[in-house]
mmCIF file of C-alpha atoms in Angstrom:
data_model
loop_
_atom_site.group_PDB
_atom_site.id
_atom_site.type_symbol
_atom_site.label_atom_id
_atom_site.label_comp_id
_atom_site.label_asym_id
_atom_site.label_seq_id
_atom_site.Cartn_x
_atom_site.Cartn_y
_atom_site.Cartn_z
ATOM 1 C CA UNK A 1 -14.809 3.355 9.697
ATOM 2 C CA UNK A 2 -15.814 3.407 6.134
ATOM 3 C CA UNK A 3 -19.375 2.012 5.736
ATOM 4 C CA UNK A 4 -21.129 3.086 9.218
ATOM 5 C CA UNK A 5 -22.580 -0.251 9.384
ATOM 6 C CA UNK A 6 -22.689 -2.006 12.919
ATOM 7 C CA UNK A 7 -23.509 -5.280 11.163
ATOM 8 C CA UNK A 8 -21.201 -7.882 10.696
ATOM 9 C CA UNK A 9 -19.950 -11.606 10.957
ATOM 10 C CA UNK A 10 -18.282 -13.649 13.750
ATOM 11 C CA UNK A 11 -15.144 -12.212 15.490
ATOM 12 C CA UNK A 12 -11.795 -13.572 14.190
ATOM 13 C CA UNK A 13 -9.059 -13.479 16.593
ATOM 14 C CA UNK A 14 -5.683 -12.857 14.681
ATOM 15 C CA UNK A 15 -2.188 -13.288 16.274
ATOM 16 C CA UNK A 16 0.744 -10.693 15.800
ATOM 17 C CA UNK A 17 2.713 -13.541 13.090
ATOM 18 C CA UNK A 18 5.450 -10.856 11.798
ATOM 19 C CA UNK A 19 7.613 -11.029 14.561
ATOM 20 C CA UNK A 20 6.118 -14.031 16.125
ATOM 21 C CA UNK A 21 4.649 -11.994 19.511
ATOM 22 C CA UNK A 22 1.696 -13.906 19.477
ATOM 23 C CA UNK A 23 -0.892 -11.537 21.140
ATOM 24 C CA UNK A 24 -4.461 -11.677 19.874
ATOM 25 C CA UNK A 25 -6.378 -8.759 18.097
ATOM 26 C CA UNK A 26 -10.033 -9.415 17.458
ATOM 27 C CA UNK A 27 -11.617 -8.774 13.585
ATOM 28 C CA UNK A 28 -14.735 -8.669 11.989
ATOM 29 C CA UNK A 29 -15.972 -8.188 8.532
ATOM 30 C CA UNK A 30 -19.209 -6.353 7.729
ATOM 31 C CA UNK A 31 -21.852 -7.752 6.170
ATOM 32 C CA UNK A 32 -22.690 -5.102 3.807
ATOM 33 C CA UNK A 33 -19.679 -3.321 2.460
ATOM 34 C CA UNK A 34 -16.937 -6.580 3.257
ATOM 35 C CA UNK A 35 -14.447 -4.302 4.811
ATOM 36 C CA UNK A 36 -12.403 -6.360 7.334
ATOM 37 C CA UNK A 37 -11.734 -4.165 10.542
ATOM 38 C CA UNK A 38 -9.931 -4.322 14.296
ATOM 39 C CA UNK A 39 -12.305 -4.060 16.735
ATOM 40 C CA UNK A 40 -10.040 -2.627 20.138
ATOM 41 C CA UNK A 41 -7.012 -1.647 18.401
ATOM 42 C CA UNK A 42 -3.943 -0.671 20.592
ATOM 43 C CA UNK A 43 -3.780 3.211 21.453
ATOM 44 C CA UNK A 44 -0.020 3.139 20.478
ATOM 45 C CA UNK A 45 1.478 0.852 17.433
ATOM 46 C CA UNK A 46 5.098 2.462 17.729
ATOM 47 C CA UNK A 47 6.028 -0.822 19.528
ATOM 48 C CA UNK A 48 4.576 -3.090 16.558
ATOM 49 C CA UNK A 49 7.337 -1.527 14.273
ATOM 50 C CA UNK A 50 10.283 -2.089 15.585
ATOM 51 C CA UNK A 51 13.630 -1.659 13.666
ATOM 52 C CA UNK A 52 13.677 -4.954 11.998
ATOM 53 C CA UNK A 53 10.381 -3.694 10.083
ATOM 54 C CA UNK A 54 10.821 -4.231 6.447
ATOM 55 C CA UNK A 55 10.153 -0.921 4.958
ATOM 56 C CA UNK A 56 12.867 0.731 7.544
ATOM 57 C CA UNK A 57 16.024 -0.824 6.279
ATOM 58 C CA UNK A 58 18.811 1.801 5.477
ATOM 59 C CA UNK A 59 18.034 3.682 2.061
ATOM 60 C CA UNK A 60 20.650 2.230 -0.859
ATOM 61 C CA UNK A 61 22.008 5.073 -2.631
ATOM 62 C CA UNK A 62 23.449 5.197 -6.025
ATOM 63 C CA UNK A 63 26.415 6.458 -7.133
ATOM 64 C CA UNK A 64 26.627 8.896 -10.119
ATOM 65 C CA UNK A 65 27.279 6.534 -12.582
ATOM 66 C CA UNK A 66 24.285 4.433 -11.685
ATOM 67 C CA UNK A 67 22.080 7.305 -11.735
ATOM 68 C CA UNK A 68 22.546 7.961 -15.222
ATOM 69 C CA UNK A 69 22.509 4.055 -16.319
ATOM 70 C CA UNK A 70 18.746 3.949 -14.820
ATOM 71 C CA UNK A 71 17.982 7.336 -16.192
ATOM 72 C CA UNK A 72 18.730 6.009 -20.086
ATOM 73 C CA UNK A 73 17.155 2.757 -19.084
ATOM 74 C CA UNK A 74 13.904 4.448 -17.796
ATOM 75 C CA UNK A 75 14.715 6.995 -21.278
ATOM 76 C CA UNK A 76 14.702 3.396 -23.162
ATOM 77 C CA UNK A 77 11.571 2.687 -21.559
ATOM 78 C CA UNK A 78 9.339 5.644 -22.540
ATOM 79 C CA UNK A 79 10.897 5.314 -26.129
ATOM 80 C CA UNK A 80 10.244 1.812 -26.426
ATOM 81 C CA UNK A 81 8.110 0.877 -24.364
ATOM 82 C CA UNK A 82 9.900 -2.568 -23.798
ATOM 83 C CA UNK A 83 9.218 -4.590 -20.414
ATOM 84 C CA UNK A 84 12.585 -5.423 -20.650
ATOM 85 C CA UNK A 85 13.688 -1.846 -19.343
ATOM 86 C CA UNK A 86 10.811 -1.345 -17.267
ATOM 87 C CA UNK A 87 11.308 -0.769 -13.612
ATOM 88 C CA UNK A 88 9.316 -1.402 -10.697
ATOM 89 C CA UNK A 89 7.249 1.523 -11.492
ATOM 90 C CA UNK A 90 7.174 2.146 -14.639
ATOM 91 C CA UNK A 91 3.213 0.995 -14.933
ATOM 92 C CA UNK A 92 1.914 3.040 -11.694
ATOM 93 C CA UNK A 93 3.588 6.478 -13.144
ATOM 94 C CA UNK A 94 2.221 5.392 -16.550
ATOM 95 C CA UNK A 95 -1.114 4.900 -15.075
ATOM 96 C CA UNK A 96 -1.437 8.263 -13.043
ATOM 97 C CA UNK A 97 0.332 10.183 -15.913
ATOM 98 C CA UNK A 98 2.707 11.332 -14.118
ATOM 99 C CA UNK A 99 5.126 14.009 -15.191
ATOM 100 C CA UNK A 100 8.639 14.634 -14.183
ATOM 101 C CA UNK A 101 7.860 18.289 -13.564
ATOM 102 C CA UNK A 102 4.800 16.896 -11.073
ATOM 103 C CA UNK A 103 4.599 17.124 -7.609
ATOM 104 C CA UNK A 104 4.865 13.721 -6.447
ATOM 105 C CA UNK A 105 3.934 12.586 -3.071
ATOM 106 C CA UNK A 106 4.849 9.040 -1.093
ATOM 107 C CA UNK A 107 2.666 8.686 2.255
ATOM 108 C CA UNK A 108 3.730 6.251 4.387
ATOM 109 C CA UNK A 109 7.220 5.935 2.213
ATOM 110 C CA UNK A 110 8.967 3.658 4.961
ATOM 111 C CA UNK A 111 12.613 4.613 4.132
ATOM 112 C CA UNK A 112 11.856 6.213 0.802
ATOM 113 C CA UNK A 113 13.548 3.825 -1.410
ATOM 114 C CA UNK A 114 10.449 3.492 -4.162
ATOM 115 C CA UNK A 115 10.770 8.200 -4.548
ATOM 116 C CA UNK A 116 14.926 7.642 -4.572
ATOM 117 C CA UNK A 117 14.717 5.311 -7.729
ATOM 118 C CA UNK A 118 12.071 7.709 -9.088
ATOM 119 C CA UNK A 119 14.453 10.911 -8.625
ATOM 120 C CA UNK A 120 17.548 8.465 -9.799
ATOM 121 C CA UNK A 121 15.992 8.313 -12.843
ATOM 122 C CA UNK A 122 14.801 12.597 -13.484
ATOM 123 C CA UNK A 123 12.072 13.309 -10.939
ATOM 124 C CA UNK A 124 12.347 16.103 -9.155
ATOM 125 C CA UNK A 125 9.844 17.226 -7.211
ATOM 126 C CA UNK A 126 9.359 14.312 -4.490
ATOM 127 C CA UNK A 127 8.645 14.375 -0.567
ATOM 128 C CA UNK A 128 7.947 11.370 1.441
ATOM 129 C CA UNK A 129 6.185 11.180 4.879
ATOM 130 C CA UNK A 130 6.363 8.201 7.146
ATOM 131 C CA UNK A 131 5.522 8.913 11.260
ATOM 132 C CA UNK A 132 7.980 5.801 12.245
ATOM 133 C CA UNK A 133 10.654 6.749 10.367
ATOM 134 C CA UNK A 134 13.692 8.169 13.181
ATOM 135 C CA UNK A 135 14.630 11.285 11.295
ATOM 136 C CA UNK A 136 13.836 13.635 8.274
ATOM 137 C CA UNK A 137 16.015 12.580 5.230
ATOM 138 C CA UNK A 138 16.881 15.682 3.052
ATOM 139 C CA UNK A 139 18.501 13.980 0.128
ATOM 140 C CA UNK A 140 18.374 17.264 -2.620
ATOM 141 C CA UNK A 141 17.071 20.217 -2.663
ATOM 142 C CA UNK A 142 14.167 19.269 -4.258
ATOM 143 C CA UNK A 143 13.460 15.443 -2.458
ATOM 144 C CA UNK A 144 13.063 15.105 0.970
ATOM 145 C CA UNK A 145 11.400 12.058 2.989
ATOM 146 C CA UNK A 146 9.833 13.063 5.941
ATOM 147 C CA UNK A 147 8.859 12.001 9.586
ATOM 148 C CA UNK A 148 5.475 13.295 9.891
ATOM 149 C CA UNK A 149 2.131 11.692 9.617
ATOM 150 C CA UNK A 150 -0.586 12.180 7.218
ATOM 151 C CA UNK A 151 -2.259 14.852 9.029
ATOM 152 C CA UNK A 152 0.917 16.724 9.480
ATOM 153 C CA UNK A 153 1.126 17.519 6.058
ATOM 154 C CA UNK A 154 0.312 20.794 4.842
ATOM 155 C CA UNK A 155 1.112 20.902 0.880
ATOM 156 C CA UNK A 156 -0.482 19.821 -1.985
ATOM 157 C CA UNK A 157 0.490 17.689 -4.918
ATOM 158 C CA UNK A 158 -0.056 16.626 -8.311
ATOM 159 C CA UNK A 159 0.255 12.868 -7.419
ATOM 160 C CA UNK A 160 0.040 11.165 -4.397
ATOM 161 C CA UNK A 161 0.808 7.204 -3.869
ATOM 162 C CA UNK A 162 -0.166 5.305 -0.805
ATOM 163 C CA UNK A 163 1.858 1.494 -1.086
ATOM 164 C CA UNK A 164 0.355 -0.742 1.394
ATOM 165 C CA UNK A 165 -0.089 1.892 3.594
ATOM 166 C CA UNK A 166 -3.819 3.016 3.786
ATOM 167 C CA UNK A 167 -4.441 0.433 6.050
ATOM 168 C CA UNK A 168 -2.268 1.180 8.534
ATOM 169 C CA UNK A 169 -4.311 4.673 8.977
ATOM 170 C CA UNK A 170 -6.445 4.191 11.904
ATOM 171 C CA UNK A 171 -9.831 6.233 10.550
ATOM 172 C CA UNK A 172 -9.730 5.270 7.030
ATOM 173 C CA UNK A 173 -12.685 8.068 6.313
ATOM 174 C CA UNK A 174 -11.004 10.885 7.565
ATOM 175 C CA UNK A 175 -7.778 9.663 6.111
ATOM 176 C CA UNK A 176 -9.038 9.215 2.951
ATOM 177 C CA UNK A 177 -10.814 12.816 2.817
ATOM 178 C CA UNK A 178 -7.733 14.289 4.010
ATOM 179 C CA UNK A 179 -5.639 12.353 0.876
ATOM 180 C CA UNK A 180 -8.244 13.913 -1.358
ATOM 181 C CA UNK A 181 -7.908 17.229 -0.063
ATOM 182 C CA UNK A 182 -3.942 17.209 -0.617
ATOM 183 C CA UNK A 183 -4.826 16.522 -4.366
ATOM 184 C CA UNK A 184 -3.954 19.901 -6.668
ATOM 185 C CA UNK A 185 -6.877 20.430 -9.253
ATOM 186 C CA UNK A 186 -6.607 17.270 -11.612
ATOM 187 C CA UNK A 187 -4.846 15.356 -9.141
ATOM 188 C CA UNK A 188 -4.278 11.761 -9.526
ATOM 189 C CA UNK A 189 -4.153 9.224 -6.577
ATOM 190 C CA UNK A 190 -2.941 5.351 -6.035
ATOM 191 C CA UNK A 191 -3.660 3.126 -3.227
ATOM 192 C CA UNK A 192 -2.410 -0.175 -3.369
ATOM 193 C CA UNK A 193 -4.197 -2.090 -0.321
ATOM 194 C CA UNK A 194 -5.243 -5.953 0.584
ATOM 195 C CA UNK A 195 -8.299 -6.454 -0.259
ATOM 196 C CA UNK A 196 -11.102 -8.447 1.381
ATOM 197 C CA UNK A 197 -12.745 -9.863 -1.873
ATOM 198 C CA UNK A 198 -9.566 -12.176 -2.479
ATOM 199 C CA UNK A 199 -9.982 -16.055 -2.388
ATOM 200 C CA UNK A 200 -6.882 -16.170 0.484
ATOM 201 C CA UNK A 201 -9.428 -14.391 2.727
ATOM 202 C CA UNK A 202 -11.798 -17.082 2.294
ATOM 203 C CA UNK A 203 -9.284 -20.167 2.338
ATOM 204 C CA UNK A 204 -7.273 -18.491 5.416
ATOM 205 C CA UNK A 205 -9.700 -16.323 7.526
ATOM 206 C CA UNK A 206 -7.197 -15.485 10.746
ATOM 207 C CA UNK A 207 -4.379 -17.147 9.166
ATOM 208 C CA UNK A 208 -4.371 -14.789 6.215
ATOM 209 C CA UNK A 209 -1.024 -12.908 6.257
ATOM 210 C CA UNK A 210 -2.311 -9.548 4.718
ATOM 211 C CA UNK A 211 -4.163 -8.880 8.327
ATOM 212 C CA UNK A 212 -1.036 -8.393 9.376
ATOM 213 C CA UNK A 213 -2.160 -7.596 12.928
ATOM 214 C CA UNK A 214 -2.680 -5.479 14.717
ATOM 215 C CA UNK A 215 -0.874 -2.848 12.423
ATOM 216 C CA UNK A 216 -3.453 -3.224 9.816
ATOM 217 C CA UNK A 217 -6.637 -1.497 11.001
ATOM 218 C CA UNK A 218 -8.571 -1.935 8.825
ATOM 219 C CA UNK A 219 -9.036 -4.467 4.774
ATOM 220 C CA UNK A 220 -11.378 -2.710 2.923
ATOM 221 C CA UNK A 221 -13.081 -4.350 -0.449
ATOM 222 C CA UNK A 222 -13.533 -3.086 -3.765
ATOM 223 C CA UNK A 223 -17.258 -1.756 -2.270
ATOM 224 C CA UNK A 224 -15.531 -0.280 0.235
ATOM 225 C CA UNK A 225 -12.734 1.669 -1.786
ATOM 226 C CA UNK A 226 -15.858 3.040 -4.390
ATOM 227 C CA UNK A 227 -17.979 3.889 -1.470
ATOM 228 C CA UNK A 228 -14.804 6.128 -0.322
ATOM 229 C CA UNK A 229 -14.356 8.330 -3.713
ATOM 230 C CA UNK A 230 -17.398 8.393 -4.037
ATOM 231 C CA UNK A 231 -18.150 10.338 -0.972
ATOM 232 C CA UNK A 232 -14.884 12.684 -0.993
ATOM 233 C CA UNK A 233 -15.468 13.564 -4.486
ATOM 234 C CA UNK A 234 -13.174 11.521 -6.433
ATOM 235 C CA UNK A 235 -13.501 9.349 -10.013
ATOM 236 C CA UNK A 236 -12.007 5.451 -9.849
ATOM 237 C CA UNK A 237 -11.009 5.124 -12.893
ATOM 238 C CA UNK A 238 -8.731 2.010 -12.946
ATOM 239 C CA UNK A 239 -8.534 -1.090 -10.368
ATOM 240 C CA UNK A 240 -5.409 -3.669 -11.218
ATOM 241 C CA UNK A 241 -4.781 -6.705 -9.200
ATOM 242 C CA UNK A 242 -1.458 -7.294 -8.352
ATOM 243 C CA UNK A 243 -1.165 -10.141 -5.748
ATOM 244 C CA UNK A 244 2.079 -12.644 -5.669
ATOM 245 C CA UNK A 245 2.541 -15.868 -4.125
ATOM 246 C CA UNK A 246 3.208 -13.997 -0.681
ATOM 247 C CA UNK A 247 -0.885 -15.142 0.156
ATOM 248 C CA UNK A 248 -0.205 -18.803 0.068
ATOM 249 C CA UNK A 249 3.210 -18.793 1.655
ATOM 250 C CA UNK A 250 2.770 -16.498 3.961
ATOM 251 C CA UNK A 251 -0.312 -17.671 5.467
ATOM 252 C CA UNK A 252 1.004 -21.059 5.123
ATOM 253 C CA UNK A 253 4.047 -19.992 7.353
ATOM 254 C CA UNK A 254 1.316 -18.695 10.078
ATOM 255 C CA UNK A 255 -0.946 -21.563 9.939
ATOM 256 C CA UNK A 256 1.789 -23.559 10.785
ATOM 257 C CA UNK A 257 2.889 -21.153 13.845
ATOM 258 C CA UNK A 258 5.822 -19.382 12.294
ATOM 259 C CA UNK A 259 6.968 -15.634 11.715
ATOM 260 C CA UNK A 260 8.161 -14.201 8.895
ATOM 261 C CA UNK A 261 10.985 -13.753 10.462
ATOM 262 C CA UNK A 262 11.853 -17.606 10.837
ATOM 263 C CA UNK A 263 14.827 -19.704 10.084
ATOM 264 C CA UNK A 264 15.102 -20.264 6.176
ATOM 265 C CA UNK A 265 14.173 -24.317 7.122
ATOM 266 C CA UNK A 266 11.189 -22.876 7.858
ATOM 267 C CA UNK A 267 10.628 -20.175 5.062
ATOM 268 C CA UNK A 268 11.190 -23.232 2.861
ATOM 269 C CA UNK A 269 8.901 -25.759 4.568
ATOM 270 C CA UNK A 270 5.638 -23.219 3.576
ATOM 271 C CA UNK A 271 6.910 -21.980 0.423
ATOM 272 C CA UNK A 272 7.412 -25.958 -1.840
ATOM 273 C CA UNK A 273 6.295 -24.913 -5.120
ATOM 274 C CA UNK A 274 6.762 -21.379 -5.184
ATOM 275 C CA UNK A 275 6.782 -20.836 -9.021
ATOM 276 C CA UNK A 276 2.993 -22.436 -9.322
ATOM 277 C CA UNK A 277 1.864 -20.238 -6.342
ATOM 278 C CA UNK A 278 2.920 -17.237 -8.650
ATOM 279 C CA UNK A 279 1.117 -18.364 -11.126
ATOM 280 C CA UNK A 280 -1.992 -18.982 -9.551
ATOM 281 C CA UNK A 281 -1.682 -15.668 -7.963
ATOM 282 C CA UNK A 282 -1.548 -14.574 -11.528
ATOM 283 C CA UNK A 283 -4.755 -16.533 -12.512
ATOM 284 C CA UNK A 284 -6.392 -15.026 -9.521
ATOM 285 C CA UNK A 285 -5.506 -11.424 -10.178
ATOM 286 C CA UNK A 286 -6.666 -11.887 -13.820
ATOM 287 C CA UNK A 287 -10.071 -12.873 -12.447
ATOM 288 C CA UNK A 288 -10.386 -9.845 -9.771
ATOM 289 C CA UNK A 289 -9.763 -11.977 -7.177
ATOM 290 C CA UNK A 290 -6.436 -11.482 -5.807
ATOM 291 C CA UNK A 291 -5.593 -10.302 -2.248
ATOM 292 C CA UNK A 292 -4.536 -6.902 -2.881
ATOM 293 C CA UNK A 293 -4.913 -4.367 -5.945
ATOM 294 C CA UNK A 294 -3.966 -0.411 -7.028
ATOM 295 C CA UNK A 295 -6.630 1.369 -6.827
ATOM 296 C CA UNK A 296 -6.432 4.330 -9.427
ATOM 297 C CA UNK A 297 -8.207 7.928 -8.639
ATOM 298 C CA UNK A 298 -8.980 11.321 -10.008
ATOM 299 C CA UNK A 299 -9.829 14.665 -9.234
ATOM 300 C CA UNK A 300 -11.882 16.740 -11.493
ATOM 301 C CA UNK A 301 -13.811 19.630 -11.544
ATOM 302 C CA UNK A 302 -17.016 17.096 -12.219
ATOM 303 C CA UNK A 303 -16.752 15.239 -9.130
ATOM 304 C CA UNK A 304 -17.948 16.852 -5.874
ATOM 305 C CA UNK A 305 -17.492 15.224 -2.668
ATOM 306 C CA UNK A 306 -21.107 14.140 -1.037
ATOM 307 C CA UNK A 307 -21.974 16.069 1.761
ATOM 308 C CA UNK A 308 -20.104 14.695 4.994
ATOM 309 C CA UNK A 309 -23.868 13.532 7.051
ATOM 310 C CA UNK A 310 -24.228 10.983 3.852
ATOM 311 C CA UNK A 311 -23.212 7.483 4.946
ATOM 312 C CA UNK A 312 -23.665 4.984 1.898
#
């Protein structure tokens, strides 16, 4: 748990949409920190990500060639600053400062694609860890994605991202506290999560398709996420919304009964005016009130965590 408080608001029962099984998980929110949590969540998910799971498609390499092209482009990028040669990234690493001689860290890296474009373009010192991933990956010397879970991990890093995994981590206290302990001196952290302040909460309650049950345990809110560095000693120094149109559509799709992983008839039948849905999601995130953000955090000598018997 992450605020210790027993008191919250009617139980929501949320159906497994993804892949359209259909079984019931039940949900509350508290009343005092918002955080959105599974009440009896299943012993063992391994069954709720099966192959078909969207971060476990096969890892798309590049060839030499390629490697180089996104290497000048990122170059072009750093020079210039231009969105036009700005990848996917480019405003995360720019946030956490994030050197090519860093040690970087991906936990919960699905197949490791997001650390493969990074070391396509010069970084070097990369490792991934994902539990439900079938097999290690040693791609160089220096990158490796790994199957282990978050307490398996014994180094320490200069940066560590978390990409819509956090909530998958079933005791989002001790999970947190052990991110921050995996932090090297002047470490900087990103967790990109749902959040439970967004305006698709409150239009879609159980139809909202960021509960994503039951393999989300847990949607914390912007409370929730200070109340967390806060504790284990961390700054926040930087919150970005960064919703899409995915929160209308997709909770359209399971209001309506259907899985994401539906005919395209019915992908199109919940997604009619996609372009304005992007731009209200826009609108939304500008006004903090998107359904998921990046939360940015930092280690420094000034910060001490609060002793573990305080529960804010």
């Amino acid at each position: 748990m992450i605020c210790y408080h027993e008191n919250h608001g009617p139980v929501y029962q949320v159906k497994e949409m993804m892949f359209g099984m259909g079984e019931q998980f039940p949900y509350v929110q508290c009343n005092d920190c918002g955080t959105i949590q599974q009440l009896d969540p299943p012993e063992d998910l391994s069954s709720y990500y099966p192959d078909a799971y969207y971060s476990f498609s096969g890892l798309s390499l590049s060839s030499l060639q390629v490697r180089w092209m996104k290497r000048l482009r990122f170059w072009l990028y750093l020079k210039s600053g231009l969105s036009l040669f700005k990848p996917i990234y480019g405003d995360w690493l720019e946030r956490l400062n994030a050197r090519k001689s860093d040690s970087i860290a991906d936990i919960g890296c699905g197949n490791g694609q997001l650390l493969y474009e990074m070391y396509a373009t010069g970084y070097r010192h990369l490792s991934g860890f994902d539990p439900f991933i079938k097999d290690t990956v040693q791609i160089s010397s220096a990158f490796a994605i790994y199957k282990k879970g978050l307490f398996e991990i014994r180094e320490t890093f200069d940066v560590i991202m978390l990409h819509h995994a956090f909530e998958h981590m079933k005791e989002p206290d001790a999970a947190f506290e052990k991110i921050a302990g995996l932090l090297n001196p002047s470490g900087r952290l990103l967790i990109r999560v749902p959040v439970a302040d967004g305006e698709a909460w409150s239009l879609f309650r159980e139809n909202w398709v960021q509960l994503d049950a039951p393999r989300h345990y847990f949607i914390p809110s912007l409370s929730a996420m200070e109340i967390l560095a806060k504790r284990h000693g961390l700054e926040l120094f930087h919150v970005a919304f960064d919703s899409t149109a995915f929160q209308f559509w997709g909770s359209k799709k399971y209001q309506e009964g259907q899985s994401l992983h539906g005919k395209m008839d019915q992908y199109k039948s919940a997604a009619v005016d996609t372009w304005g849905l992007e731009s209200k999601a826009k609108r939304l995130n500008a006004t903090s009130k998107g359904d998921q953000a990046a939360f940015y955090f930092r280690k420094s000598e000034g910060n001490k965590a609060q002793p573990s018997g305080l529960r804010s």
